[in-house]
Structure formats: C-alpha cells, structure tokens
Amino acid sequence: NCVSTQASDESHAIAPFLYKKSRAEAKEALKAIVASLPRAKLIEEDESYLHYEFTSLLLRFIDDVEFVLDETAKTVHFRSASRTGYSDLGVNRRRMEQVRTLVSGKL
C-alpha cells in the first residue's frame, strides 16, 4: 500500500524527482504544488523535509506522504503510504505520478 523512491522491489519502487533550483526554492515550489491538491495537510517541515497527510474523500482514510530534498544529488526522494490496509488500489502511485507531472519543469 505504498510507493517509495528507496524501495528495492518493483511493486513499491518509484523514481525520485530531480530539481535544478536551490533546495529552498525547490521546496517552496513543491509545497505550492502539493497544497493545490485536494485534502492535503502539511504536518511537519524543516529545511529539507516535508510531511503531508492526505485524507480520502469517502472513508476518510489517511495516507502519509514524506519528501526529502537531497541538495547534493539535487533529488527529491519520497514515500507515500496508506496507514491502514494491504492494498490501496494504486492510489499512492497515481498520486505521486500526478505530483511528478505537476512539478515537471518547476523545480
């Protein structure tokens, strides 16, 4: 029920985002994009980390999405995971691919 840029198995692995701006600028752009998504709530933040909760519309399930911006590699690693259940029917992967589309060329 999760995808991660650091997973080693194909069913959970997903490619990280790359950025060209400074880490601070990339983080602010990422925050603006994620804030535009429905039912996203910023929970925690520091200079290289963001933690969001996404709440499903109907059953109010909560998914955790975490981003880590690696300044050395100019890479955004992330993990998107459901708190409950064994299958999310691909929701986490679709969400992160949507974010990938939205951030393309903006980081």
C-alpha atoms as an extended CHARMM CRD file, in Angstrom:
* protein
*
       107  EXT
         1         1  ASN       CA              0.0000000000        0.0000000000        0.0000000000  PROA      1               0.0000000000
         2         2  CYS       CA              2.9600000000        2.3330000000       -0.5450000000  PROA      2               0.0000000000
         3         3  VAL       CA              5.4820000000        3.6080000000       -3.0570000000  PROA      3               0.0000000000
         4         4  SER       CA              8.9680000000        4.8280000000       -2.2270000000  PROA      4               0.0000000000
         5         5  THR       CA             11.9650000000        6.1080000000       -4.1320000000  PROA      5               0.0000000000
         6         6  GLN       CA             14.1090000000        3.9360000000       -1.8880000000  PROA      6               0.0000000000
         7         7  ALA       CA             12.1650000000        0.6700000000       -2.2590000000  PROA      7               0.0000000000
         8         8  SER       CA             14.0740000000       -2.1480000000       -3.8890000000  PROA      8               0.0000000000
         9         9  ASP       CA             11.1510000000       -4.2330000000       -5.1640000000  PROA      9               0.0000000000
        10        10  GLU       CA              9.3970000000       -3.2950000000       -8.3990000000  PROA      10              0.0000000000
        11        11  SER       CA              5.8840000000       -3.1820000000       -6.9560000000  PROA      11              0.0000000000
        12        12  HSD       CA              6.8230000000       -0.4250000000       -4.4740000000  PROA      12              0.0000000000
        13        13  ALA       CA              9.6770000000        1.3810000000       -6.2670000000  PROA      13              0.0000000000
        14        14  ILE       CA              9.1790000000        4.7180000000       -7.9930000000  PROA      14              0.0000000000
        15        15  ALA       CA             11.6900000000        7.1620000000       -9.4890000000  PROA      15              0.0000000000
        16        16  PRO       CA             12.5710000000       10.3090000000       -7.5000000000  PROA      16              0.0000000000
        17        17  PHE       CA             12.0690000000       13.8680000000       -8.7720000000  PROA      17              0.0000000000
        18        18  LEU       CA             15.0700000000       15.9030000000       -9.8610000000  PROA      18              0.0000000000
        19        19  TYR       CA             15.4080000000       19.6300000000       -9.2650000000  PROA      19              0.0000000000
        20        20  LYS       CA             17.5990000000       22.3970000000      -10.6790000000  PROA      20              0.0000000000
        21        21  LYS       CA             16.7570000000       25.3200000000       -8.3930000000  PROA      21              0.0000000000
        22        22  SER       CA             18.1980000000       25.8070000000       -4.9310000000  PROA      22              0.0000000000
        23        23  ARG       CA             16.8340000000       23.4170000000       -2.3220000000  PROA      23              0.0000000000
        24        24  ALA       CA             14.8240000000       26.2160000000       -0.6830000000  PROA      24              0.0000000000
        25        25  GLU       CA             13.2750000000       27.2880000000       -3.9970000000  PROA      25              0.0000000000
        26        26  ALA       CA             12.5140000000       23.7010000000       -4.9940000000  PROA      26              0.0000000000
        27        27  LYS       CA             10.9120000000       23.0450000000       -1.6090000000  PROA      27              0.0000000000
        28        28  GLU       CA              8.6900000000       26.1280000000       -1.8850000000  PROA      28              0.0000000000
        29        29  ALA       CA              7.6170000000       25.1420000000       -5.4120000000  PROA      29              0.0000000000
        30        30  LEU       CA              6.8650000000       21.5980000000       -4.2180000000  PROA      30              0.0000000000
        31        31  LYS       CA              4.8650000000       22.9580000000       -1.2580000000  PROA      31              0.0000000000
        32        32  ALA       CA              2.7720000000       25.1580000000       -3.5580000000  PROA      32              0.0000000000
        33        33  ILE       CA              2.0260000000       22.2290000000       -5.8620000000  PROA      33              0.0000000000
        34        34  VAL       CA              1.1100000000       19.8190000000       -3.0710000000  PROA      34              0.0000000000
        35        35  ALA       CA             -1.0310000000       22.4930000000       -1.3800000000  PROA      35              0.0000000000
        36        36  SER       CA             -3.0950000000       22.6890000000       -4.5790000000  PROA      36              0.0000000000
        37        37  LEU       CA             -4.0820000000       19.0160000000       -4.2450000000  PROA      37              0.0000000000
        38        38  PRO       CA             -7.3640000000       18.1620000000       -2.5290000000  PROA      38              0.0000000000
        39        39  ARG       CA             -7.3520000000       17.1720000000        1.1450000000  PROA      39              0.0000000000
        40        40  ALA       CA             -3.5900000000       17.6750000000        1.6340000000  PROA      40              0.0000000000
        41        41  LYS       CA             -2.4200000000       18.9380000000        5.0150000000  PROA      41              0.0000000000
        42        42  LEU       CA              1.1610000000       19.9150000000        5.8600000000  PROA      42              0.0000000000
        43        43  ILE       CA              2.1030000000       18.2350000000        9.1640000000  PROA      43              0.0000000000
        44        44  GLU       CA              5.8460000000       18.8070000000        9.5520000000  PROA      44              0.0000000000
        45        45  GLU       CA              8.5650000000       20.7570000000        7.7850000000  PROA      45              0.0000000000
        46        46  ASP       CA             12.2390000000       21.5700000000        8.0900000000  PROA      46              0.0000000000
        47        47  GLU       CA             14.8270000000       22.8010000000        5.5910000000  PROA      47              0.0000000000
        48        48  SER       CA             14.9610000000       19.5290000000        3.6400000000  PROA      48              0.0000000000
        49        49  TYR       CA             11.8410000000       17.6030000000        4.7560000000  PROA      49              0.0000000000
        50        50  LEU       CA              8.0780000000       17.8110000000        4.2500000000  PROA      50              0.0000000000
        51        51  HSD       CA              5.4090000000       15.5340000000        5.7470000000  PROA      51              0.0000000000
        52        52  TYR       CA              1.8180000000       15.6830000000        4.4800000000  PROA      52              0.0000000000
        53        53  GLU       CA             -1.3670000000       13.8420000000        5.3240000000  PROA      53              0.0000000000
        54        54  PHE       CA             -3.8670000000       13.1530000000        2.5480000000  PROA      54              0.0000000000
        55        55  THR       CA             -7.3970000000       12.2060000000        3.6170000000  PROA      55              0.0000000000
        56        56  SER       CA             -9.5920000000       10.1580000000        1.2960000000  PROA      56              0.0000000000
        57        57  LEU       CA            -12.9110000000       11.7120000000        0.3690000000  PROA      57              0.0000000000
        58        58  LEU       CA            -15.3310000000        8.9250000000        1.2200000000  PROA      58              0.0000000000
        59        59  LEU       CA            -13.9380000000        6.7610000000        4.0000000000  PROA      59              0.0000000000
        60        60  ARG       CA            -11.5760000000        9.3830000000        5.4810000000  PROA      60              0.0000000000
        61        61  PHE       CA             -8.5180000000        7.0860000000        5.3180000000  PROA      61              0.0000000000
        62        62  ILE       CA             -5.2100000000        8.8940000000        5.8970000000  PROA      62              0.0000000000
        63        63  ASP       CA             -2.1250000000        8.4630000000        3.7200000000  PROA      63              0.0000000000
        64        64  ASP       CA              1.2590000000        9.8280000000        4.7730000000  PROA      64              0.0000000000
        65        65  VAL       CA              3.4700000000       11.4490000000        2.1400000000  PROA      65              0.0000000000
        66        66  GLU       CA              7.0300000000       12.4220000000        3.0210000000  PROA      66              0.0000000000
        67        67  PHE       CA              9.5370000000       14.2960000000        0.8660000000  PROA      67              0.0000000000
        68        68  VAL       CA             13.2860000000       14.6330000000        1.4750000000  PROA      68              0.0000000000
        69        69  LEU       CA             15.2610000000       17.0730000000       -0.6730000000  PROA      69              0.0000000000
        70        70  ASP       CA             18.8570000000       15.9200000000       -1.1850000000  PROA      70              0.0000000000
        71        71  GLU       CA             20.8810000000       19.0490000000       -2.0490000000  PROA      71              0.0000000000
        72        72  THR       CA             23.9950000000       17.0880000000       -3.0790000000  PROA      72              0.0000000000
        73        73  ALA       CA             22.1800000000       14.9490000000       -5.6570000000  PROA      73              0.0000000000
        74        74  LYS       CA             19.5090000000       17.6040000000       -6.4690000000  PROA      74              0.0000000000
        75        75  THR       CA             16.9330000000       14.8600000000       -5.8940000000  PROA      75              0.0000000000
        76        76  VAL       CA             13.5880000000       14.7270000000       -4.1130000000  PROA      76              0.0000000000
        77        77  HSD       CA             13.0960000000       11.3280000000       -2.5040000000  PROA      77              0.0000000000
        78        78  PHE       CA              9.6070000000       10.4980000000       -1.3030000000  PROA      78              0.0000000000
        79        79  ARG       CA              7.3980000000        7.8870000000        0.2750000000  PROA      79              0.0000000000
        80        80  SER       CA              3.6150000000        7.7330000000        0.0070000000  PROA      80              0.0000000000
        81        81  ALA       CA              1.8910000000        5.1470000000        2.2090000000  PROA      81              0.0000000000
        82        82  SER       CA             -1.5470000000        4.2760000000        3.4950000000  PROA      82              0.0000000000
        83        83  ARG       CA             -1.7890000000        3.9640000000        7.2630000000  PROA      83              0.0000000000
        84        84  THR       CA             -4.1580000000        1.0070000000        7.1100000000  PROA      84              0.0000000000
        85        85  GLY       CA             -4.8170000000       -1.9800000000        4.8720000000  PROA      85              0.0000000000
        86        86  TYR       CA             -2.7790000000       -4.0820000000        2.4900000000  PROA      86              0.0000000000
        87        87  SER       CA             -3.9260000000       -2.6240000000       -0.8160000000  PROA      87              0.0000000000
        88        88  ASP       CA             -4.6030000000        0.9430000000       -1.8000000000  PROA      88              0.0000000000
        89        89  LEU       CA             -5.7090000000        0.0090000000       -5.3350000000  PROA      89              0.0000000000
        90        90  GLY       CA             -2.8150000000        2.0720000000       -6.7260000000  PROA      90              0.0000000000
        91        91  VAL       CA             -3.8660000000        5.3580000000       -5.1070000000  PROA      91              0.0000000000
        92        92  ASN       CA             -0.4090000000        6.2310000000       -3.7410000000  PROA      92              0.0000000000
        93        93  ARG       CA              1.3760000000        5.5580000000       -7.0440000000  PROA      93              0.0000000000
        94        94  ARG       CA             -1.2110000000        7.5640000000       -9.0150000000  PROA      94              0.0000000000
        95        95  ARG       CA             -0.9250000000       10.4670000000       -6.5610000000  PROA      95              0.0000000000
        96        96  MET       CA              2.8490000000       10.6030000000       -6.8270000000  PROA      96              0.0000000000
        97        97  GLU       CA              2.7860000000       10.3340000000      -10.6310000000  PROA      97              0.0000000000
        98        98  GLN       CA              0.2990000000       13.2430000000      -10.6040000000  PROA      98              0.0000000000
        99        99  VAL       CA              2.7320000000       15.2420000000       -8.4400000000  PROA      99              0.0000000000
       100       100  ARG       CA              5.5520000000       14.2910000000      -10.8600000000  PROA      100             0.0000000000
       101       101  THR       CA              3.5260000000       15.7290000000      -13.7580000000  PROA      101             0.0000000000
       102       102  LEU       CA              2.7380000000       18.9000000000      -11.8110000000  PROA      102             0.0000000000
       103       103  VAL       CA              6.3580000000       19.5260000000      -10.7340000000  PROA      103             0.0000000000
       104       104  SER       CA              7.8450000000       18.8340000000      -14.1520000000  PROA      104             0.0000000000
       105       105  GLY       CA              9.9320000000       21.8500000000      -15.1350000000  PROA      105             0.0000000000
       106       106  LYS       CA              9.0090000000       23.7790000000      -11.9760000000  PROA      106             0.0000000000
       107       107  LEU       CA             11.7130000000       22.5430000000       -9.6190000000  PROA      107             0.0000000000
